[in-house]
PDB file of C-alpha atoms in Angstrom:
ATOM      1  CA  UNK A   1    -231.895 106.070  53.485  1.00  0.00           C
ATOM      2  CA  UNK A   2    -234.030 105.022  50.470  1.00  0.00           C
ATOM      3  CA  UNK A   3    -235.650 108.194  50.003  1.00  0.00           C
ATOM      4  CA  UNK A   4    -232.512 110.602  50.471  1.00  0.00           C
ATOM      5  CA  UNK A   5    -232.168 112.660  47.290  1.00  0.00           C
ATOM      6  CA  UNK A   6    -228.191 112.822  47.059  1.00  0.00           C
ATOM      7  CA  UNK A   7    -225.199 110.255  46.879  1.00  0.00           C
ATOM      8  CA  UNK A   8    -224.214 109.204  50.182  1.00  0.00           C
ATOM      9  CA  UNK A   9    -220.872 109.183  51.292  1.00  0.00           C
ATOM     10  CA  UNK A  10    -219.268 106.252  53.497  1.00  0.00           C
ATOM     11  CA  UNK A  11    -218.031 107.976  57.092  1.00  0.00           C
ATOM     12  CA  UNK A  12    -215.264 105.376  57.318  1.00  0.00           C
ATOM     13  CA  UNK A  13    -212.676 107.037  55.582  1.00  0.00           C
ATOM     14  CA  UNK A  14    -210.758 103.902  53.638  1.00  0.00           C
ATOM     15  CA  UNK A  15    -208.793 105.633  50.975  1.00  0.00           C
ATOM     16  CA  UNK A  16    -207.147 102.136  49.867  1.00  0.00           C
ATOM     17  CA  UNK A  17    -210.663 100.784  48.724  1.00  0.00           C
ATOM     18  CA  UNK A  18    -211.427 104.100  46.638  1.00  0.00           C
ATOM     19  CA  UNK A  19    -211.495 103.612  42.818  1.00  0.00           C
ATOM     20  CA  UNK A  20    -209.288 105.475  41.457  1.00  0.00           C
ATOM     21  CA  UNK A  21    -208.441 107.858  40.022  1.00  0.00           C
ATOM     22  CA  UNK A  22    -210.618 110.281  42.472  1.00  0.00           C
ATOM     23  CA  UNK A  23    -211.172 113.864  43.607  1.00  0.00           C
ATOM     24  CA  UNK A  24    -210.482 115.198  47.578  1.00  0.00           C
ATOM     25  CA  UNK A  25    -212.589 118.856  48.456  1.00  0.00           C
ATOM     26  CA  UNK A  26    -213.538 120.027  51.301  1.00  0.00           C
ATOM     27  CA  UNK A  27    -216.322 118.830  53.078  1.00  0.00           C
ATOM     28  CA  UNK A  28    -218.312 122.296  54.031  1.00  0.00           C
ATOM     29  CA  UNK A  29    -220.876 122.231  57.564  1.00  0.00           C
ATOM     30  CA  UNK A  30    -223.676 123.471  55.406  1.00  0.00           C
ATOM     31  CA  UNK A  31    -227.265 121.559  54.396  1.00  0.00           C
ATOM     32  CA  UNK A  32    -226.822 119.982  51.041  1.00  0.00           C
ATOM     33  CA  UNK A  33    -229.537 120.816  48.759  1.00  0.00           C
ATOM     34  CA  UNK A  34    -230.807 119.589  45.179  1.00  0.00           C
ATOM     35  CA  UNK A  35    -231.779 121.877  42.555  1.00  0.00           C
ATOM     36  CA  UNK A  36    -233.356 121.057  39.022  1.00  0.00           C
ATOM     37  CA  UNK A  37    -234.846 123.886  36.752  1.00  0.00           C
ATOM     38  CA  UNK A  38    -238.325 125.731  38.483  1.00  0.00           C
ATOM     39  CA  UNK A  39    -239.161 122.941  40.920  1.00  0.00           C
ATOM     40  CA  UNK A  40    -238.787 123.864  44.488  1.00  0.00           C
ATOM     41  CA  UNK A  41    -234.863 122.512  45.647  1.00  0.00           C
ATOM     42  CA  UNK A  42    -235.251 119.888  48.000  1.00  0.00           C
ATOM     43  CA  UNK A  43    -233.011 118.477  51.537  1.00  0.00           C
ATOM     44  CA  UNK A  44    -231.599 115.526  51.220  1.00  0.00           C
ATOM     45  CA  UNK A  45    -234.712 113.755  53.011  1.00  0.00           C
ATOM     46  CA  UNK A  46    -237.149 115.365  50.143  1.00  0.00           C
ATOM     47  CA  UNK A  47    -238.512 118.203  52.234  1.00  0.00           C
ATOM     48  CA  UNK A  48    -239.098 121.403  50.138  1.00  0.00           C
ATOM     49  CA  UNK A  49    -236.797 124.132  50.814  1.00  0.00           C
ATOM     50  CA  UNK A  50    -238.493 127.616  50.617  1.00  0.00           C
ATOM     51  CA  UNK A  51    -235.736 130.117  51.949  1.00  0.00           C
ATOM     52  CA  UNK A  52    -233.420 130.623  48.952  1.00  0.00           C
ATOM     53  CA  UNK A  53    -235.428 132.053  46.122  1.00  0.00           C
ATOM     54  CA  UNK A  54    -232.048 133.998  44.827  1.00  0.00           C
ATOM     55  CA  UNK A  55    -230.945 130.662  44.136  1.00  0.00           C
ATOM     56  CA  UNK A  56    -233.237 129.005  42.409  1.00  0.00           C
ATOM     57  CA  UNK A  57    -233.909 132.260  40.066  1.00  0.00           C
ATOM     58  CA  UNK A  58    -230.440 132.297  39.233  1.00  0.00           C
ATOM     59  CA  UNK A  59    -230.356 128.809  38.156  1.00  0.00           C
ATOM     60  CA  UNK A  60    -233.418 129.057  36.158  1.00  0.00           C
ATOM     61  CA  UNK A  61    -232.210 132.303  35.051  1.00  0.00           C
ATOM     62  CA  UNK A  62    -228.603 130.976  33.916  1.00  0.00           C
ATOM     63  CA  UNK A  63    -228.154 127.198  34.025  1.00  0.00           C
ATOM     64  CA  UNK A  64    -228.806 125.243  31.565  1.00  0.00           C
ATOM     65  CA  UNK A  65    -232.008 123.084  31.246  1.00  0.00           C
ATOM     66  CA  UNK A  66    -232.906 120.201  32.679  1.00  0.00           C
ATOM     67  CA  UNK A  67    -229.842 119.698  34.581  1.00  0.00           C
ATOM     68  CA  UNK A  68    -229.719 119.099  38.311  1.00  0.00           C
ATOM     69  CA  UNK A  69    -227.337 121.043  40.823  1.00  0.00           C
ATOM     70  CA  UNK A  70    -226.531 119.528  43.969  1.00  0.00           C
ATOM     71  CA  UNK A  71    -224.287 121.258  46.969  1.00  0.00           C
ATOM     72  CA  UNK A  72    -223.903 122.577  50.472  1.00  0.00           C
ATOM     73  CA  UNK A  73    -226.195 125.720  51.822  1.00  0.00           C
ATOM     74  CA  UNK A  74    -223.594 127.372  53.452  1.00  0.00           C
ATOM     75  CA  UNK A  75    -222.492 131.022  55.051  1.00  0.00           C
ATOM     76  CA  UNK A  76    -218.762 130.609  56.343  1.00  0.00           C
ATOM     77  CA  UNK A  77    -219.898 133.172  59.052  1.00  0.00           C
ATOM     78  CA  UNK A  78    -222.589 131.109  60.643  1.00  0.00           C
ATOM     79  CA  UNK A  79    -222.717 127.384  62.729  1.00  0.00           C
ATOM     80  CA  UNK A  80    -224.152 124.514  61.137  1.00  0.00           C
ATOM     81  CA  UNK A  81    -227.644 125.243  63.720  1.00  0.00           C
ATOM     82  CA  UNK A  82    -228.408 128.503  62.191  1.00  0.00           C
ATOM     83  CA  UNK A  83    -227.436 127.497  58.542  1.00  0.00           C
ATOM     84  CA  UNK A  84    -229.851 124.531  59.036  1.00  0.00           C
ATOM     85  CA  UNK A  85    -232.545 126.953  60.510  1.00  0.00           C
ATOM     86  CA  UNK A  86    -232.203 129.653  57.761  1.00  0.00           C
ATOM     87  CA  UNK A  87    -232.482 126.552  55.146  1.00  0.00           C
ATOM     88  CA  UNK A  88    -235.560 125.146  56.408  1.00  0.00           C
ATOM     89  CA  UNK A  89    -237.349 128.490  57.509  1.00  0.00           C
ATOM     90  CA  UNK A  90    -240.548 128.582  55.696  1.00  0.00           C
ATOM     91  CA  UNK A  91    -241.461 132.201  56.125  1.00  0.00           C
ATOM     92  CA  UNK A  92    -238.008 134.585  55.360  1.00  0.00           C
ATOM     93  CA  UNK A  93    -235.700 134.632  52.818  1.00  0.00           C
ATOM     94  CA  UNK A  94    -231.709 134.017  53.409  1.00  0.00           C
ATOM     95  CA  UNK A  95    -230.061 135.869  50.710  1.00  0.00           C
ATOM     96  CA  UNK A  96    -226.895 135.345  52.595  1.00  0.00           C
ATOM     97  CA  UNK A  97    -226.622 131.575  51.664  1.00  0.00           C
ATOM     98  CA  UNK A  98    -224.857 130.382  48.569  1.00  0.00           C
ATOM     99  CA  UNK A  99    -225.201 126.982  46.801  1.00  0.00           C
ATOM    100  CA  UNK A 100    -221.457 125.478  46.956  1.00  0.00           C
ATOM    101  CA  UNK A 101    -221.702 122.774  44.240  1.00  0.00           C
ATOM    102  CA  UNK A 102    -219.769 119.401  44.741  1.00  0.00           C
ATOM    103  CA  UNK A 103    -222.167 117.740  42.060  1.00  0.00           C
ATOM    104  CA  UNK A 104    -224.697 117.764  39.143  1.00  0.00           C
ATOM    105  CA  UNK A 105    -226.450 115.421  37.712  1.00  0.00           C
ATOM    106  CA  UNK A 106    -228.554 114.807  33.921  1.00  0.00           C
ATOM    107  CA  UNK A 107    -231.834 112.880  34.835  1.00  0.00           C
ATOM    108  CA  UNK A 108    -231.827 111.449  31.058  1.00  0.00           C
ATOM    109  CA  UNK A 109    -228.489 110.872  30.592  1.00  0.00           C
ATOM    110  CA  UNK A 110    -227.284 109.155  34.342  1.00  0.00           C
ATOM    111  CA  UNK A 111    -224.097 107.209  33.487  1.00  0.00           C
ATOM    112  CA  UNK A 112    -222.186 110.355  33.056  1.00  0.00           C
ATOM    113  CA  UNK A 113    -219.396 110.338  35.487  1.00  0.00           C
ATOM    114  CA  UNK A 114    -218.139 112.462  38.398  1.00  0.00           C
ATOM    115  CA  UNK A 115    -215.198 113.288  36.253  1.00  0.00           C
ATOM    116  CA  UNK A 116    -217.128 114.286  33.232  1.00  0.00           C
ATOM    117  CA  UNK A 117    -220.097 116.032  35.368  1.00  0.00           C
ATOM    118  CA  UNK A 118    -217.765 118.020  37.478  1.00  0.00           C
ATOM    119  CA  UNK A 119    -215.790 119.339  34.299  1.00  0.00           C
ATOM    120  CA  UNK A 120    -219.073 120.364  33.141  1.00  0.00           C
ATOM    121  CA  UNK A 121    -219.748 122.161  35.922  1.00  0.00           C
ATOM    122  CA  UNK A 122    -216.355 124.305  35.415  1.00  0.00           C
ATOM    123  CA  UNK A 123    -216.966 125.219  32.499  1.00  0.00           C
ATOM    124  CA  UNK A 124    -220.729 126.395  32.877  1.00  0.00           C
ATOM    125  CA  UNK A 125    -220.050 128.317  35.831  1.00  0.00           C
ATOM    126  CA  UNK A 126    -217.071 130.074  34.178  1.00  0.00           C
ATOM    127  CA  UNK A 127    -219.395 130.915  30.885  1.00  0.00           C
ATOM    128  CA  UNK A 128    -222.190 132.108  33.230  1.00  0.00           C
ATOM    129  CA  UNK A 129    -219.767 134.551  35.350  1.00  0.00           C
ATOM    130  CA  UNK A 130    -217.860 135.796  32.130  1.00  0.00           C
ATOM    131  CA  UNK A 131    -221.392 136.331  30.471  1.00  0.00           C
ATOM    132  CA  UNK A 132    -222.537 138.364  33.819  1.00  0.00           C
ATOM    133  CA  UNK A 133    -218.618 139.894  33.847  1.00  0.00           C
ATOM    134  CA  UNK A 134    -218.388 138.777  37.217  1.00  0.00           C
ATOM    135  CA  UNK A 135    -215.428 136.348  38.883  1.00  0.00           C
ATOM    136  CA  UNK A 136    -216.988 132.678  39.511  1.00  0.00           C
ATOM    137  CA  UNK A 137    -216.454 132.812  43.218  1.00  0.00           C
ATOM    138  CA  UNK A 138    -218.847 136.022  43.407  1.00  0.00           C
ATOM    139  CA  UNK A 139    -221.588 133.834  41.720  1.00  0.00           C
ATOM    140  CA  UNK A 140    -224.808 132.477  44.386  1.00  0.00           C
ATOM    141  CA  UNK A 141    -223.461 129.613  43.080  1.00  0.00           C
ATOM    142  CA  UNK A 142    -219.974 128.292  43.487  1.00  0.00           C
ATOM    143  CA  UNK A 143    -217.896 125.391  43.061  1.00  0.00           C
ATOM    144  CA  UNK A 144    -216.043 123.627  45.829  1.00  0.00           C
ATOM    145  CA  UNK A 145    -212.389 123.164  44.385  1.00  0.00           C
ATOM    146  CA  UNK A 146    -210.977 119.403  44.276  1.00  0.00           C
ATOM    147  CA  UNK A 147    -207.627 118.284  44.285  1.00  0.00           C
ATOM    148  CA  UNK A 148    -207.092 115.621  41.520  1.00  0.00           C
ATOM    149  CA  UNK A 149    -205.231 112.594  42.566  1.00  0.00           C
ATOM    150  CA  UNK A 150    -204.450 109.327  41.379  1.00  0.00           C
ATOM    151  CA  UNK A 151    -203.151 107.079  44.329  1.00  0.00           C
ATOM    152  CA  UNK A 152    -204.149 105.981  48.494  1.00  0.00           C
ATOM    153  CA  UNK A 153    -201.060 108.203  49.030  1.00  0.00           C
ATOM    154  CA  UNK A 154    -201.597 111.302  46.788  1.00  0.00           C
ATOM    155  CA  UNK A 155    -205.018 111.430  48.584  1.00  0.00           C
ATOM    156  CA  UNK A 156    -203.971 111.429  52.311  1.00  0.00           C
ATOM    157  CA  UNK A 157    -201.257 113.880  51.350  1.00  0.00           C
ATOM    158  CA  UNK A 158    -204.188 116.153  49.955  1.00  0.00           C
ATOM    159  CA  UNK A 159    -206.008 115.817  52.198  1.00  0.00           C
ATOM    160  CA  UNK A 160    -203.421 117.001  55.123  1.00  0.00           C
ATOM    161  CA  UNK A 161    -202.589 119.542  52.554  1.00  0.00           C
ATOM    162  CA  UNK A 162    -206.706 121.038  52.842  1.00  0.00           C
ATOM    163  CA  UNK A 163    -207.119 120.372  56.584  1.00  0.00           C
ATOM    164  CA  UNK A 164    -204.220 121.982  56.972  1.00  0.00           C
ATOM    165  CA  UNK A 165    -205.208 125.380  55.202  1.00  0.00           C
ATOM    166  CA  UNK A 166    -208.373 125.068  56.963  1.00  0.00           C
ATOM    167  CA  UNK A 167    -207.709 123.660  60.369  1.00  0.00           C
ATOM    168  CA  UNK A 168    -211.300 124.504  61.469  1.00  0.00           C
ATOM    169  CA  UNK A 169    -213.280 122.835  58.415  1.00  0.00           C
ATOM    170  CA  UNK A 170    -215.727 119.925  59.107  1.00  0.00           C
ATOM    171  CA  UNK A 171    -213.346 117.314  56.721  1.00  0.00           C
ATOM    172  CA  UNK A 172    -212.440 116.329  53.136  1.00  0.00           C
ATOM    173  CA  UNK A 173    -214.234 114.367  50.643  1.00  0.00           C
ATOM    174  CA  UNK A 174    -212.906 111.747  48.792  1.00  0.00           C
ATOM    175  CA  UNK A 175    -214.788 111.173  45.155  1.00  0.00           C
ATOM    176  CA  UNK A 176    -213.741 108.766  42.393  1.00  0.00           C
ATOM    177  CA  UNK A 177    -213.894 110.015  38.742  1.00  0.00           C
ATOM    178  CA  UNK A 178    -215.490 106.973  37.546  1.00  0.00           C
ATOM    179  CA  UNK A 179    -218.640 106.920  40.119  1.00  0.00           C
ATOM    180  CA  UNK A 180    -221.880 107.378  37.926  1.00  0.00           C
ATOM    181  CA  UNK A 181    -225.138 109.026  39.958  1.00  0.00           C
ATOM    182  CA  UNK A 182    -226.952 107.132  42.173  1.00  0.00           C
ATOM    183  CA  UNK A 183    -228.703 109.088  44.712  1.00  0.00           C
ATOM    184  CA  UNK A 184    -229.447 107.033  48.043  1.00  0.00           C
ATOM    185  CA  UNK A 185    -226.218 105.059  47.694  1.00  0.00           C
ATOM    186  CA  UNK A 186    -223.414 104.322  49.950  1.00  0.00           C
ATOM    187  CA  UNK A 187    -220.205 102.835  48.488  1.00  0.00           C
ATOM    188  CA  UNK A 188    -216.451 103.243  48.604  1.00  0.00           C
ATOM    189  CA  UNK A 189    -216.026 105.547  45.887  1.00  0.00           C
ATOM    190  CA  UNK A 190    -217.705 108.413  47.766  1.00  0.00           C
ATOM    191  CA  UNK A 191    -216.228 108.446  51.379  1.00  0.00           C
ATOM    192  CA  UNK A 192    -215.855 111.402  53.611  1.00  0.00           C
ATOM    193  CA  UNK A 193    -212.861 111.765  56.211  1.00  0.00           C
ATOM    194  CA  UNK A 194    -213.988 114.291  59.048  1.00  0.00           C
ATOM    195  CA  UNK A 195    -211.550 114.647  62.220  1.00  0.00           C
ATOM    196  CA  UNK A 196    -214.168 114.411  64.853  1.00  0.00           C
ATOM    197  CA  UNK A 197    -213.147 113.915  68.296  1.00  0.00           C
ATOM    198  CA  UNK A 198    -214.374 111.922  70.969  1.00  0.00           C
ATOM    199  CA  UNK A 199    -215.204 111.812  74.724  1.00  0.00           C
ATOM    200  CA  UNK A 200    -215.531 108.965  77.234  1.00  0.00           C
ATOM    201  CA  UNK A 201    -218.835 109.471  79.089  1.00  0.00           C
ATOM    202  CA  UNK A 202    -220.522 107.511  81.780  1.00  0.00           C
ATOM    203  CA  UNK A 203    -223.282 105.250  80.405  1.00  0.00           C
ATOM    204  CA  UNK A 204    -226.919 104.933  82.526  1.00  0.00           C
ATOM    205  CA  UNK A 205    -228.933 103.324  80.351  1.00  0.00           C
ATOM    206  CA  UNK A 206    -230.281 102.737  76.813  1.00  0.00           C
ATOM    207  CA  UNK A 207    -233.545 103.477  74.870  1.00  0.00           C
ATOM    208  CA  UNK A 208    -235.359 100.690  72.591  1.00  0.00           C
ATOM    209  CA  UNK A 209    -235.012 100.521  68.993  1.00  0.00           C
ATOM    210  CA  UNK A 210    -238.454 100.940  67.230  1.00  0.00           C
ATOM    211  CA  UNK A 211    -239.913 100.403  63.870  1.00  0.00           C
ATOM    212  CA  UNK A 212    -240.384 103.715  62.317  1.00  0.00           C
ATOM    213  CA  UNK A 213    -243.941 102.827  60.339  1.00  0.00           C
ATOM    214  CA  UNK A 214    -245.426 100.991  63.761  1.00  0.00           C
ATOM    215  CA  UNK A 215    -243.465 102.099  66.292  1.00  0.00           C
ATOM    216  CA  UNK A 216    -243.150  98.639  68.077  1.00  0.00           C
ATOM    217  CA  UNK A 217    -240.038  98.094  69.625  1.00  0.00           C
ATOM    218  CA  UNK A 218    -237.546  96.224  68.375  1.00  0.00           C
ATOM    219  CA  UNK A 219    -235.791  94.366  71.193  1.00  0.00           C
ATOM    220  CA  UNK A 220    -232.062  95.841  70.776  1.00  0.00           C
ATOM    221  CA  UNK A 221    -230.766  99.263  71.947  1.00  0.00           C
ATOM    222  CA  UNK A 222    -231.779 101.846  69.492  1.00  0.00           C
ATOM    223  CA  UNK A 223    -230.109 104.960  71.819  1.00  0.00           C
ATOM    224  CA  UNK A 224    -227.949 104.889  74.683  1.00  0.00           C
ATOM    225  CA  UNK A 225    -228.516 107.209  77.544  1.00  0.00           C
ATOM    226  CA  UNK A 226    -225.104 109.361  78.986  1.00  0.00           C
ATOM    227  CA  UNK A 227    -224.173 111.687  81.692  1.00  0.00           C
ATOM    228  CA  UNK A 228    -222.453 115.005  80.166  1.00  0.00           C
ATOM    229  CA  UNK A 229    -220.072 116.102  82.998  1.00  0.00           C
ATOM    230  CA  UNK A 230    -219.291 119.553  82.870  1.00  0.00           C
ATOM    231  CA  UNK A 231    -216.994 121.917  85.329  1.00  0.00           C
ATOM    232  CA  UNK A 232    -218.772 125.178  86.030  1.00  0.00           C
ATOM    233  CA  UNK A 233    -216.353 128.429  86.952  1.00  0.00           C
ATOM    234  CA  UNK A 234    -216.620 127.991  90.249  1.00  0.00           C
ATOM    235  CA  UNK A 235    -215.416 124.663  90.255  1.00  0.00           C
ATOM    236  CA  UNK A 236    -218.219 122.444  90.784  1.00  0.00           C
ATOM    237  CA  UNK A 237    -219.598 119.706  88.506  1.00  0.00           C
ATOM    238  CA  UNK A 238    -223.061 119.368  86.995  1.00  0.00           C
ATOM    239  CA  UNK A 239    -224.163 117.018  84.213  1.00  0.00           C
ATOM    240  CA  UNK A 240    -227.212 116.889  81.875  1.00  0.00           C
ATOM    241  CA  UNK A 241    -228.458 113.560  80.125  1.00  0.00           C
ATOM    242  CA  UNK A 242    -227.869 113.328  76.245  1.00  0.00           C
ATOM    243  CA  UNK A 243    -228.887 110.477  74.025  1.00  0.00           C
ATOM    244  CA  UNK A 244    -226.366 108.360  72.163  1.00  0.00           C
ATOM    245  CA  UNK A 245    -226.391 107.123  68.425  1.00  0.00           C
ATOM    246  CA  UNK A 246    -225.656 103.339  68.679  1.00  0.00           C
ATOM    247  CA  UNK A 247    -223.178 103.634  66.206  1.00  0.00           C
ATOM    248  CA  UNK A 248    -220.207 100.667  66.532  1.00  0.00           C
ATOM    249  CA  UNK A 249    -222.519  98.152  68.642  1.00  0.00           C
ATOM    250  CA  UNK A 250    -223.339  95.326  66.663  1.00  0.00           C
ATOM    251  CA  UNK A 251    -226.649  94.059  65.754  1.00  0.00           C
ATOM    252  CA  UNK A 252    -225.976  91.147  68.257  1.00  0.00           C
ATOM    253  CA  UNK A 253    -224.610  93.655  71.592  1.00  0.00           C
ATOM    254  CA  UNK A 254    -227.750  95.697  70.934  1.00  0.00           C
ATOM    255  CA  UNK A 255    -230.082  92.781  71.199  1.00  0.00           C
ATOM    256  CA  UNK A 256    -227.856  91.701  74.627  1.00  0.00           C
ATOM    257  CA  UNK A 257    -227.376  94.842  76.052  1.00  0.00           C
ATOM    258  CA  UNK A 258    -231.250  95.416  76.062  1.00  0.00           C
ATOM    259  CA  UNK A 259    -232.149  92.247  77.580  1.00  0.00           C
ATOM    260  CA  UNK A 260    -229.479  92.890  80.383  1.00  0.00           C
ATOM    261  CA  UNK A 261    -230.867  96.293  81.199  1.00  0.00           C
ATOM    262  CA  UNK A 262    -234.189  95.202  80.773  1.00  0.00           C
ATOM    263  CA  UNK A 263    -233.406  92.469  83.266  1.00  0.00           C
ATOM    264  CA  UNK A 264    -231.500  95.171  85.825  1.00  0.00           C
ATOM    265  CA  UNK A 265    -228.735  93.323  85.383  1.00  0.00           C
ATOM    266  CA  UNK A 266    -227.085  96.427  83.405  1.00  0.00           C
ATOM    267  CA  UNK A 267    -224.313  97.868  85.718  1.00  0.00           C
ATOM    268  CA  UNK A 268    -223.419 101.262  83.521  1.00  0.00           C
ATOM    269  CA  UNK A 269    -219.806 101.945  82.121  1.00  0.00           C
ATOM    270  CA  UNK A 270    -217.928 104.190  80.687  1.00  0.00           C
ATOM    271  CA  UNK A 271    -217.741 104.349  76.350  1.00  0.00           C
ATOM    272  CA  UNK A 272    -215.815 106.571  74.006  1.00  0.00           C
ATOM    273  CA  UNK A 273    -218.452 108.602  72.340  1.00  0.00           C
ATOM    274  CA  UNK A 274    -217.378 110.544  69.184  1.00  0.00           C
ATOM    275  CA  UNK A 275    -219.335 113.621  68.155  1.00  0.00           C
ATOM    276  CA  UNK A 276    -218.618 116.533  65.854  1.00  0.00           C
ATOM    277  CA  UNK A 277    -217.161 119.863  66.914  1.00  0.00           C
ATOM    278  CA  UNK A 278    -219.526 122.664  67.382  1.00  0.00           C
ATOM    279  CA  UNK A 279    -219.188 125.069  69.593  1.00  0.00           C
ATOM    280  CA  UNK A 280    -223.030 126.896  69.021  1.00  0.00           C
ATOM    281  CA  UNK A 281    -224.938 122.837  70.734  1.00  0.00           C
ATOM    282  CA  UNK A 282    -225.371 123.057  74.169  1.00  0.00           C
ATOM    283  CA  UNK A 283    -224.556 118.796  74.133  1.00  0.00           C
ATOM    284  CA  UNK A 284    -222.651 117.131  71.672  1.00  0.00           C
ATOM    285  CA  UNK A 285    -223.615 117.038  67.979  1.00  0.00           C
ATOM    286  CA  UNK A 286    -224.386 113.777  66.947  1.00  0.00           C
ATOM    287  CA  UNK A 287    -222.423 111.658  69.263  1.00  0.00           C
ATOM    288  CA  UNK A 288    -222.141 107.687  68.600  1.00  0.00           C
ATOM    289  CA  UNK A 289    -220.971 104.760  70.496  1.00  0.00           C
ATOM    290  CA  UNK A 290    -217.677 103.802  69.444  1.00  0.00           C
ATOM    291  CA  UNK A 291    -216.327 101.085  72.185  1.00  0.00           C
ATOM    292  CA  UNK A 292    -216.492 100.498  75.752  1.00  0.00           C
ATOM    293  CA  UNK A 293    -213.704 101.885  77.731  1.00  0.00           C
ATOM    294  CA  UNK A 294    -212.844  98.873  80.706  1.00  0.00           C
ATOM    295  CA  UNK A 295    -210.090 100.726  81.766  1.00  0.00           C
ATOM    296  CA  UNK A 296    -211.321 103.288  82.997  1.00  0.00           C
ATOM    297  CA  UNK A 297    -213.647 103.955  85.787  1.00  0.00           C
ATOM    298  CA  UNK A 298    -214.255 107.974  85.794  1.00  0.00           C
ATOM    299  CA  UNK A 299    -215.957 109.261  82.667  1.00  0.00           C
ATOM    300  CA  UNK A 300    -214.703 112.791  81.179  1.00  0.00           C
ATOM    301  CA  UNK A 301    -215.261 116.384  82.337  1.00  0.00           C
ATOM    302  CA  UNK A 302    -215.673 118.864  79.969  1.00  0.00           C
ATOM    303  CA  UNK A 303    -213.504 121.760  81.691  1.00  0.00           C
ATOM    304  CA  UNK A 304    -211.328 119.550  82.406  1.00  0.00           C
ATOM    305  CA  UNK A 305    -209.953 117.877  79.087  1.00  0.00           C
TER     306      UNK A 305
END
């Protein structure tokens, strides 16, 4: 997390612990990159991105200097898979991609705030389009519209209002005006509320948790190992193992849950895993542990829910 080049958004959506008042948008299934003058944009984990040199000429070409754009990689036509391989292919250029801004940022002047940033991002992107006599929206680069609101309320309501004109979108995001930028943080006043839905699946076993620099383990569960039932056409089952984020297990149930397993004292069960809607995995797309489902004794089918 300490090297991620964006603000970080809480996944537990708690509207009544957001500063306000605060912004809602919609949350687009792109790649977020970050863009500053002629150096090469970069993920969110720092790698270079070398696919989108329309991009980057334009902002050199037409932003102002020294200011840093930040946004979602995204074709509406395409699944988050092939988005994410056009980003990171390091041989062709994706022309098709467009930079859907949510953010900028001023590396010398870094207490600006999200109110003050994003109205500066209105009105540069309306001078560059009327300078170019084009509409903003036909721009590489766009803006990601936000709902202004001022109470818990006003933001559930927009965000039922967004999901609702775009019942297949990923989620909303929920930004207070007064946040300043500090990439690599995680705090209430940037949360994210994404309806993801969940599946109870039959639980085998569990991987160990290692330290990434030595790669010793770490005596807790670091994945858990499911059976993905599925019902074929001609009515028979099959299932393939996936791995499972750990997700809601404490610190505590990981360390006891590997011991137990390690022991063969682990028995299996059945746990609601949630996981994000996409039809273009094979699995699930990044599926977590979310709590252990003793009532029930048959795991789900997919086919069959």
């Amino acid at each position: 997390m300490a090297n991620e080049k964006i603000e970080l958004a809480k996944s537990s959506y708690r509207p009544e612990k957001m500063t306000y008042p605060a912004y809602v948008s919609l949350k687009l299934d792109g790649v977020p990159g970050v863009f500053l003058g002629n150096r090469l944009p970069l993920t969110r984990q720092g790698e270079d991105i070398l696919s989108v040199a329309h991009i980057q000429n334009f902002i050199i070409q037409h932003m102002p200097k020294g200011v840093g754009i930040v946004g979602e990689l995204y074709d509406p036509e395409l699944k988050f898979k092939t988005i994410s391989g056009q980003v990171r292919d390091k041989k062709q250029q994706h022309p098709n991609l467009t930079l859907n801004v949510f953010d900028l940022f001023v590396p010398d002047n870094l207490e600006a705030t999200f109110e003050h940033r994003t109205e500066a991002l209105r009105i540069i992107l309306d001078d560059v389009a009327g300078g170019l006599g084009m509409h903003p929206n036909d721009l590489p680069i766009v803006r990601i519209p936000q709902v202004r609101v001022t109470s818990e309320d006003e933001a559930l309501e927009a965000h039922d209002s967004i999901m609702s004109a775009n019942p297949d979108a990923e989620g909303t995001v929920l930004a207070s005006a007064v946040r300043t930028w500090e990439p690599a943080k995680r705090g209430w006043t940037l949360q994210k509320c994404k309806p993801e839905p969940t599946i109870d699946l039959e639980i085998i076993g569990f991987q160990e948790a290692v330290e990434k620099s030595t790669g010793n383990g770490l005596g807790r569960v670091g994945r858990l190992v499911a059976k993905l039932w599925r019902l074929g056409p001609d009515g028979t089952r099959s299932y393939q193992q996936i791995g499972v984020g750990p997700g809601r297990l404490t610190h505590r149930e990981a360390k006891v849950l590997w011991v137990e397993y390690q022991a063969g004292r682990w028995k299996g069960g059945i746990a609601e895993i949630k996981y994000m809607k996409d039809d273009s995995y094979d699995a699930l797309r990044q599926p977590t542990f979310q709590q252990w489902r003793t009532d029930k004794d048959e795991p789900d089918v997919i086919g069959e829910i």
